[in-house]
Coordinates of C-alpha atoms and ligand atoms in Angstrom, one line a residue:
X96 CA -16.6 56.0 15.2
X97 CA -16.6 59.9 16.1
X98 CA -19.5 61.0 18.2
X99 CA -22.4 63.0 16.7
X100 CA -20.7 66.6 16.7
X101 CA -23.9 68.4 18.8
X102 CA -22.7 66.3 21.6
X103 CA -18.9 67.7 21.7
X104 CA -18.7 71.0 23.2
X105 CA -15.7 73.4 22.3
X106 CA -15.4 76.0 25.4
X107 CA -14.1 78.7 23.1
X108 CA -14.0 82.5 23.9
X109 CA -15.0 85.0 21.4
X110 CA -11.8 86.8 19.1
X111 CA -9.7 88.8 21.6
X112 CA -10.7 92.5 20.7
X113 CA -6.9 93.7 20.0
X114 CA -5.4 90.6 18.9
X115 CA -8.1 88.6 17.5
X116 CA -7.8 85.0 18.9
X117 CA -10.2 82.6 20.5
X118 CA -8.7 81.5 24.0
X119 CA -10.0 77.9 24.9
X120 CA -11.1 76.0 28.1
X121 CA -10.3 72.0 27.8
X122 CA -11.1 70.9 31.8
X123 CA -8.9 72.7 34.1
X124 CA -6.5 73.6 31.6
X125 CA -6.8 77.1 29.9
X126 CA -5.2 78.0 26.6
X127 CA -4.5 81.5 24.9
X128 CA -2.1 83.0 22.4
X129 CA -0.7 86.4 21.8
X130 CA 1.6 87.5 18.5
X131 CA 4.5 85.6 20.0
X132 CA 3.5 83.2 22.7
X133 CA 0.8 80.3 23.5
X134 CA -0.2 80.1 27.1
X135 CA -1.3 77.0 29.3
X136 CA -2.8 77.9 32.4
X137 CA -4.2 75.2 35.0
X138 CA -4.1 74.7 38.9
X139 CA -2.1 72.8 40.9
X140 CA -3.7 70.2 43.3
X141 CA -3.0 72.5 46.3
X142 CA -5.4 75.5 44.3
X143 CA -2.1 77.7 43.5
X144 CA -2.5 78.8 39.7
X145 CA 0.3 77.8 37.7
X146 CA 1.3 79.0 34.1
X147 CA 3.3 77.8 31.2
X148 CA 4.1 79.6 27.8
X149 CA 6.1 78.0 24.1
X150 CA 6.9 79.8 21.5
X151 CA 3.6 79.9 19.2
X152 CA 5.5 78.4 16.0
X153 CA 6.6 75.6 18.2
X154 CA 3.3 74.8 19.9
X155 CA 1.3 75.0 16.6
X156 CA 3.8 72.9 14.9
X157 CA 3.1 70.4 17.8
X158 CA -0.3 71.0 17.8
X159 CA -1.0 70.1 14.3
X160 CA 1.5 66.2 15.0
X161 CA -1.4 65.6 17.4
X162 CA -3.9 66.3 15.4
X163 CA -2.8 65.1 12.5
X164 CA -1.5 61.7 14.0
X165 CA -5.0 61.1 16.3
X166 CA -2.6 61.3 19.6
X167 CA 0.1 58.9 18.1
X168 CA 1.1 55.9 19.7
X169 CA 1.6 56.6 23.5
X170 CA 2.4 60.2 24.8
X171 CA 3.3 63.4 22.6
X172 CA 4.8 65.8 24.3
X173 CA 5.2 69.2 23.4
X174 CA 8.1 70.3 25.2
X175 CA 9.1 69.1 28.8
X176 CA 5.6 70.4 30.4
X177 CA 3.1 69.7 28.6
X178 CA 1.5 66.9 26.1
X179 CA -0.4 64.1 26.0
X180 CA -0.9 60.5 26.2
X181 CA -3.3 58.0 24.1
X182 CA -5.1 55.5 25.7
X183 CA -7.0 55.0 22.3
X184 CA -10.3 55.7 23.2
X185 CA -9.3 58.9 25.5
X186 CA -6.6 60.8 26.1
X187 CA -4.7 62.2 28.8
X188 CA -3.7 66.0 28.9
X189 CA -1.1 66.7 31.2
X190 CA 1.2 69.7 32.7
X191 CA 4.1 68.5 34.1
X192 CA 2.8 65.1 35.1
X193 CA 5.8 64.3 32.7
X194 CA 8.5 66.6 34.6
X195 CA 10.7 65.2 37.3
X196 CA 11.1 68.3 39.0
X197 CA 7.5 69.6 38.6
X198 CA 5.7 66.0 39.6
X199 CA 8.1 65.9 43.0
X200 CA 7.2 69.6 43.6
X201 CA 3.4 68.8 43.1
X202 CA 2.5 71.3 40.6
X203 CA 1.6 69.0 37.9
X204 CA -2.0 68.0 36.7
X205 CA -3.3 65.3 34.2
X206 CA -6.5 65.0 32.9
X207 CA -8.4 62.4 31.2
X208 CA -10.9 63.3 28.1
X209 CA -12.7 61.4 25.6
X210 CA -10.8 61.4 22.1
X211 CA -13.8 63.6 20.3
X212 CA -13.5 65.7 22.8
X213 CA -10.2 66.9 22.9
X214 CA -9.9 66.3 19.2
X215 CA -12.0 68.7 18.2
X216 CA -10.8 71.4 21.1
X217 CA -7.2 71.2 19.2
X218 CA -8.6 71.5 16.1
X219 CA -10.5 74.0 16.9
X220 CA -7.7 75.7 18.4
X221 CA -5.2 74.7 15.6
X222 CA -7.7 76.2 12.6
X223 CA -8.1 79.7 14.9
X224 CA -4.3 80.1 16.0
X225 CA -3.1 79.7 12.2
X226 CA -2.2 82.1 10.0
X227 CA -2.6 82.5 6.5
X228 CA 0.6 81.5 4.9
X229 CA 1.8 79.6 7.8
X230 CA 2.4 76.1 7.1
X231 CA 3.0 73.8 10.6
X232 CA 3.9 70.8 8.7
X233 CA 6.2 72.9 6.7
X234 CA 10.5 73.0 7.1
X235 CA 10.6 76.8 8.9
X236 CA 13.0 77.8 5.2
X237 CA 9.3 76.4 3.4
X238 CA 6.6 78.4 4.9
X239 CA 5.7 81.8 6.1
X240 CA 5.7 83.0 9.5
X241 CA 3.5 82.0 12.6
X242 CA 3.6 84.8 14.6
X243 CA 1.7 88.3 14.6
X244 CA -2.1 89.2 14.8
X245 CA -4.7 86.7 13.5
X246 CA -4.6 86.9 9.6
X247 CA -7.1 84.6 7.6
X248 CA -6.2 80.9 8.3
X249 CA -4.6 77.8 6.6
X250 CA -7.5 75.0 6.3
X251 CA -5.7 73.2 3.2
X252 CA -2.3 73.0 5.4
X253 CA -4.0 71.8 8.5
X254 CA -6.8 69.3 7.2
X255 CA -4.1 67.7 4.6
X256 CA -5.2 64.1 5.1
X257 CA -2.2 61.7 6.4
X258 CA -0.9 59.2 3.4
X259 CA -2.0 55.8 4.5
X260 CA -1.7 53.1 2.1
X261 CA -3.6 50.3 2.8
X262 CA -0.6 47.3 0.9
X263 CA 1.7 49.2 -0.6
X264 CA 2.0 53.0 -2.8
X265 CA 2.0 52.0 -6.3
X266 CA -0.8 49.7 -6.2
X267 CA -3.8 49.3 -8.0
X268 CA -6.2 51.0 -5.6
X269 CA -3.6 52.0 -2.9
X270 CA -1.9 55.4 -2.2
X271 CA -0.4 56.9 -5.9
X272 CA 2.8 57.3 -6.3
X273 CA 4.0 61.4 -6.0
X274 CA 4.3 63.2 -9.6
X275 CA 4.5 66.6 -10.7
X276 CA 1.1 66.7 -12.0
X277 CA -0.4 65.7 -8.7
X278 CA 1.6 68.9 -7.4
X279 CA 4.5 67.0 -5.5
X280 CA 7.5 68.5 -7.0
X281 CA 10.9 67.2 -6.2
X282 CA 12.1 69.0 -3.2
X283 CA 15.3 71.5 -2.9
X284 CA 17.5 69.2 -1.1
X285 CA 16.8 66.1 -3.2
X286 CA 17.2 67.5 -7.2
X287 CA 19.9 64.5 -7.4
X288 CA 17.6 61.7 -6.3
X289 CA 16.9 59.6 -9.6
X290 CA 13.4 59.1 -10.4
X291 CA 13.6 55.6 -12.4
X292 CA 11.4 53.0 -11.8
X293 CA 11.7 49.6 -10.8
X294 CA 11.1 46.8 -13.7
X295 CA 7.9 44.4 -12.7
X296 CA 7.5 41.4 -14.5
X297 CA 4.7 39.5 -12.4
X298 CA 2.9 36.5 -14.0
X299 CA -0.3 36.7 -15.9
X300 CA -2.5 36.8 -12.7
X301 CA -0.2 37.9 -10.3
X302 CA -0.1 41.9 -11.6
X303 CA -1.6 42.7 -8.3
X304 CA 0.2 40.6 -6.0
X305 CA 4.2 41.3 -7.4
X306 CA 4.8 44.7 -6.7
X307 CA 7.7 47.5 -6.4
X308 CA 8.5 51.5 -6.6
X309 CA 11.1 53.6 -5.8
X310 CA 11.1 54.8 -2.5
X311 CA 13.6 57.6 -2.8
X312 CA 11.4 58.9 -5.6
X313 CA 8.7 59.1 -3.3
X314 CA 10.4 60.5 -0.9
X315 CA 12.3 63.3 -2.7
X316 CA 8.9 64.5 -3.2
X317 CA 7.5 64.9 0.0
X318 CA 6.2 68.3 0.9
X319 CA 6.3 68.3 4.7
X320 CA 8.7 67.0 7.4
X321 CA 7.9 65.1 10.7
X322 CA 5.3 63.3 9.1
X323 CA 5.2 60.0 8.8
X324 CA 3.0 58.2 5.6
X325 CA 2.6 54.3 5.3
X326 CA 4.1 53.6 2.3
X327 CA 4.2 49.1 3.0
X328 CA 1.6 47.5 5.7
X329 CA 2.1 43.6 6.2
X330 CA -0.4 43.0 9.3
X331 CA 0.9 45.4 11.9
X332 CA 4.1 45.9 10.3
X333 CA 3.9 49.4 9.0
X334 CA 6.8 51.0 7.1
X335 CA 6.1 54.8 7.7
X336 CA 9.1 56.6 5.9
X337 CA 9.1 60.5 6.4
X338 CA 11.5 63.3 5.2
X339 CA 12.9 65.7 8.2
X340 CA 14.4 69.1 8.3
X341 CA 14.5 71.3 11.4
X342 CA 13.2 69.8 14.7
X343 CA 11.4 66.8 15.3
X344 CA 8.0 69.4 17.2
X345 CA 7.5 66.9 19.7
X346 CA 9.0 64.7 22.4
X347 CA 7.7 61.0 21.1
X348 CA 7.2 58.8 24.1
X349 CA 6.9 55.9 22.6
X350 CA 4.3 52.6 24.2
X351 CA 6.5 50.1 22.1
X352 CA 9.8 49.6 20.3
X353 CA 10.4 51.5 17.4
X354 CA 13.1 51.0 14.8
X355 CA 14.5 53.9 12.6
X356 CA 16.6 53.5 9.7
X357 CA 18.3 56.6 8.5
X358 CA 18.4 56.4 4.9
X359 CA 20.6 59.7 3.9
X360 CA 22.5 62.6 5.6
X361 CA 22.1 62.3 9.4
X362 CA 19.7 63.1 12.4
X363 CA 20.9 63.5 16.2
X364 CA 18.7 62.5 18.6
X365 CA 18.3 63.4 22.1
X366 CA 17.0 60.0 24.3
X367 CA 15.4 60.6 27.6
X368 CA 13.5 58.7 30.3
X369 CA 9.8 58.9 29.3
X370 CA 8.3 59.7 32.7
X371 CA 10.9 61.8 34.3
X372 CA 12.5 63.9 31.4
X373 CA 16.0 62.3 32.8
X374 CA 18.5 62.6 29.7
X375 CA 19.7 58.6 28.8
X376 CA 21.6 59.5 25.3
X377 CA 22.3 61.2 21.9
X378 CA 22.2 58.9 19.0
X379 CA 24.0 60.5 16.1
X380 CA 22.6 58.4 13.1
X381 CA 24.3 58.9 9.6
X382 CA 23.3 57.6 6.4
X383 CA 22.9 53.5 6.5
X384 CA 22.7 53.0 10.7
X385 CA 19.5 51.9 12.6
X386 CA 18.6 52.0 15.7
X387 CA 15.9 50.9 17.8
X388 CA 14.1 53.3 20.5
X389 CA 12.9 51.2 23.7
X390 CA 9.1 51.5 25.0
X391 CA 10.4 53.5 28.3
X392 CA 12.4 56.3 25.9
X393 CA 11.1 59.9 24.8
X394 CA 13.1 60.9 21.9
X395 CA 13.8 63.9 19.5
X396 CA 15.6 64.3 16.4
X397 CA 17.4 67.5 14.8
X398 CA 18.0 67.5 11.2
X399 CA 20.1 70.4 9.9
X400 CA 19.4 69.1 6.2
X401 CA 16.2 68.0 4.7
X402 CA 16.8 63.7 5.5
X403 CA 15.0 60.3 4.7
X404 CA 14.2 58.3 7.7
X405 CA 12.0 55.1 7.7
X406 CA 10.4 55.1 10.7
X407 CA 9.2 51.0 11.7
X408 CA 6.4 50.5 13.7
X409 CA 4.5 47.6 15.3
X410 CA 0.8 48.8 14.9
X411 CA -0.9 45.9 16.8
X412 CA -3.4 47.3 19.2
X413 CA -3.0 44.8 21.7
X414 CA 0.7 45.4 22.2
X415 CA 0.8 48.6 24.9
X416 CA -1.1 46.1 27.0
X417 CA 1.0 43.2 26.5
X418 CA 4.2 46.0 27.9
X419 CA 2.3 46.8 30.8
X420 CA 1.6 43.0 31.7
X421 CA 5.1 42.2 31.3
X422 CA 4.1 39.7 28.1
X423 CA 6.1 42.1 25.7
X424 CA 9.5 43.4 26.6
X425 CA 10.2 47.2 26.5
X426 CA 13.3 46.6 24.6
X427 CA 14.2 44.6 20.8
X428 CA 16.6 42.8 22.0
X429 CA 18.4 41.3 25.7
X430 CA 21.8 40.0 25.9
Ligands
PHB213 C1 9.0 59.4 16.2 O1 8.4 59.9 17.2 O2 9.5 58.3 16.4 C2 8.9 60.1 15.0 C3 7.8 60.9 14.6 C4 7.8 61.6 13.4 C5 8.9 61.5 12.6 C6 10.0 60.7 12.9 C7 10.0 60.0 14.1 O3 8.8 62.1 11.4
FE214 FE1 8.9 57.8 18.2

């Protein structure tokens, strides 16, 4: 349940007279942007101030995964610096904590915050640091540009909620499936994905329980990348298919396995070590391969056309601690 919002303070500055942006204070960690740039500022544990900048389109597009996802499962990071890791009922914020080189050189810092708290700092930050017309969920050849002076802002982009069915799309009840007059239109790269429908011929009683739809339908009409919907949940077996173009905007360490199955064109992935940043490999996956990320790999994709991936999780909320016991191994499979 979210706390009473008089109890959750945003440190927030007031708009920058030139540029017109808030800066924001989450614990020891400053944040600021400028027409290019955002800006991360914190101290070491030594006192020294220490600084970090990503390009704005990059850290909004970030941003708005964390938000948007309520801190995933396990640690999003933004780029090699900085992110942050759920613990489910608070969150870690980090610089460097997640950086070889910057841990063993001691200029890293991680701090713990309740959920509401840092919740509603990003989103906060996210609503004041977007631009009219800028879309973060968006392929970049889909949306306008994130950089400049603060113009307006983009509530509809950032507050879209995340598609969740609760048994499967399609059902009575459940998530709809995507049409034109619901204003999902069939995307550029997918104009040749046939939009039939399955025939269903359940029982007299059963029209609830016998179900199908087409999945490539639904997919052709996505209108954002990088973001997974549940389109199937079986107990904690959620199908969450997604459609990617560009750059996946974060580094997804994951707390459990995690299966992807790339259902057309093809998506490279860069595999590292979750706690160093130590590159392990580069899974080129085509149309028709799987392949399972371990619980100790950060991963992201590049998708230099607009591609269908089902992403596979295991949703129970008992299994990060059932890793760290040693109950659960990190891994789908040991031969
Ligand atoms: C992942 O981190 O595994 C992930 C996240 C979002 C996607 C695809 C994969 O769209
Ligand atoms: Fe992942």
């Amino acid at each position: 349940m979210n706390a009473p919002a008089e109890i959750i303070k945003v440190l927030a500055s007031k708009p920058e007279a030139v540029l017109g942006y808030k800066s924001f204070t989450l614990g020891s960690f400053g944040f600021r942007r400028d027409e290019y740039f955002a800006h991360i500022s914190w101290k070491t544990r030594d006192g020294r101030p220490l600084s970090h900048t990503m390009d704005i389109g990059n850290f909004l597009r970030a941003l708005m995964r964390d938000v948007g996802w309520g801190f995933f499962y396990g640690g999003v990071n933004f780029d090699p610096v900085i992110g942050t890791v759920n613990h489910y009922k608070s969150v870690d914020l980090y610089a460097g904590a997640y950086n070889g080189t910057m841990k063993e050189a001691g200029v890293d810092l991680l701090e713990n915050f309740p959920t509401d708290q840092i919740r509603a700092t990003f989103e906060q930050m996210l609503d004041d640091w977007t631009n009219a017309g800028f879309d973060p969920f968006a392929a970049p050849l889909e949306t306008g540009s994130p950089y400049g002076r603060k113009n307006g802002n983009n509530i509809p982009a950032i507050t879209r909620a995340r598609e969740l069915a609760t048994r499967c799309v399609g059902l009575k009840g459940d998530l709809a499936l995507r049409t034109d007059e619901r204003g999902t239109r069939i995307n550029r790269a997918f104009a040749d994905v046939p939009q039939d429908h399955p025939e269903l011929h359940p029982e007299p009683g059963f029209e609830n329980e016998v179900h199908a739809f087409n999945l490539f339908a639904f997919l052709s009409r996505s209108q954002v990348t990088w973001n997974p919907s549940f389109t199937s949940v079986v107990k904690y077996s959620y199908m969450c298919p997604t459609t990617e173009e560009h750059i996946l905007p974060i580094l997804h360490a994951n707390d459990r396995v995690e299966w992807f199955f790339q259902m057309c064109d093809e998506i490279s992935w860069d595999c590292a070590d979750k706690t160093t940043g130590k590159p392990l490999a580069r899974v080129i996956m085509k149309a028709g391969d799987m392949a399972c990320m371990p619980a100790y790999c950060r991963h992201q994709g590049y998708s230099p056309k607009r591609s269908m991936l089902l992403v596979w999780e295991n949703g129970s909320p008992n299994l990060v601690y059932e890793i760290q016991k040693g109950e659960t191994p990190e891994v789908p499979v040991k031969f």
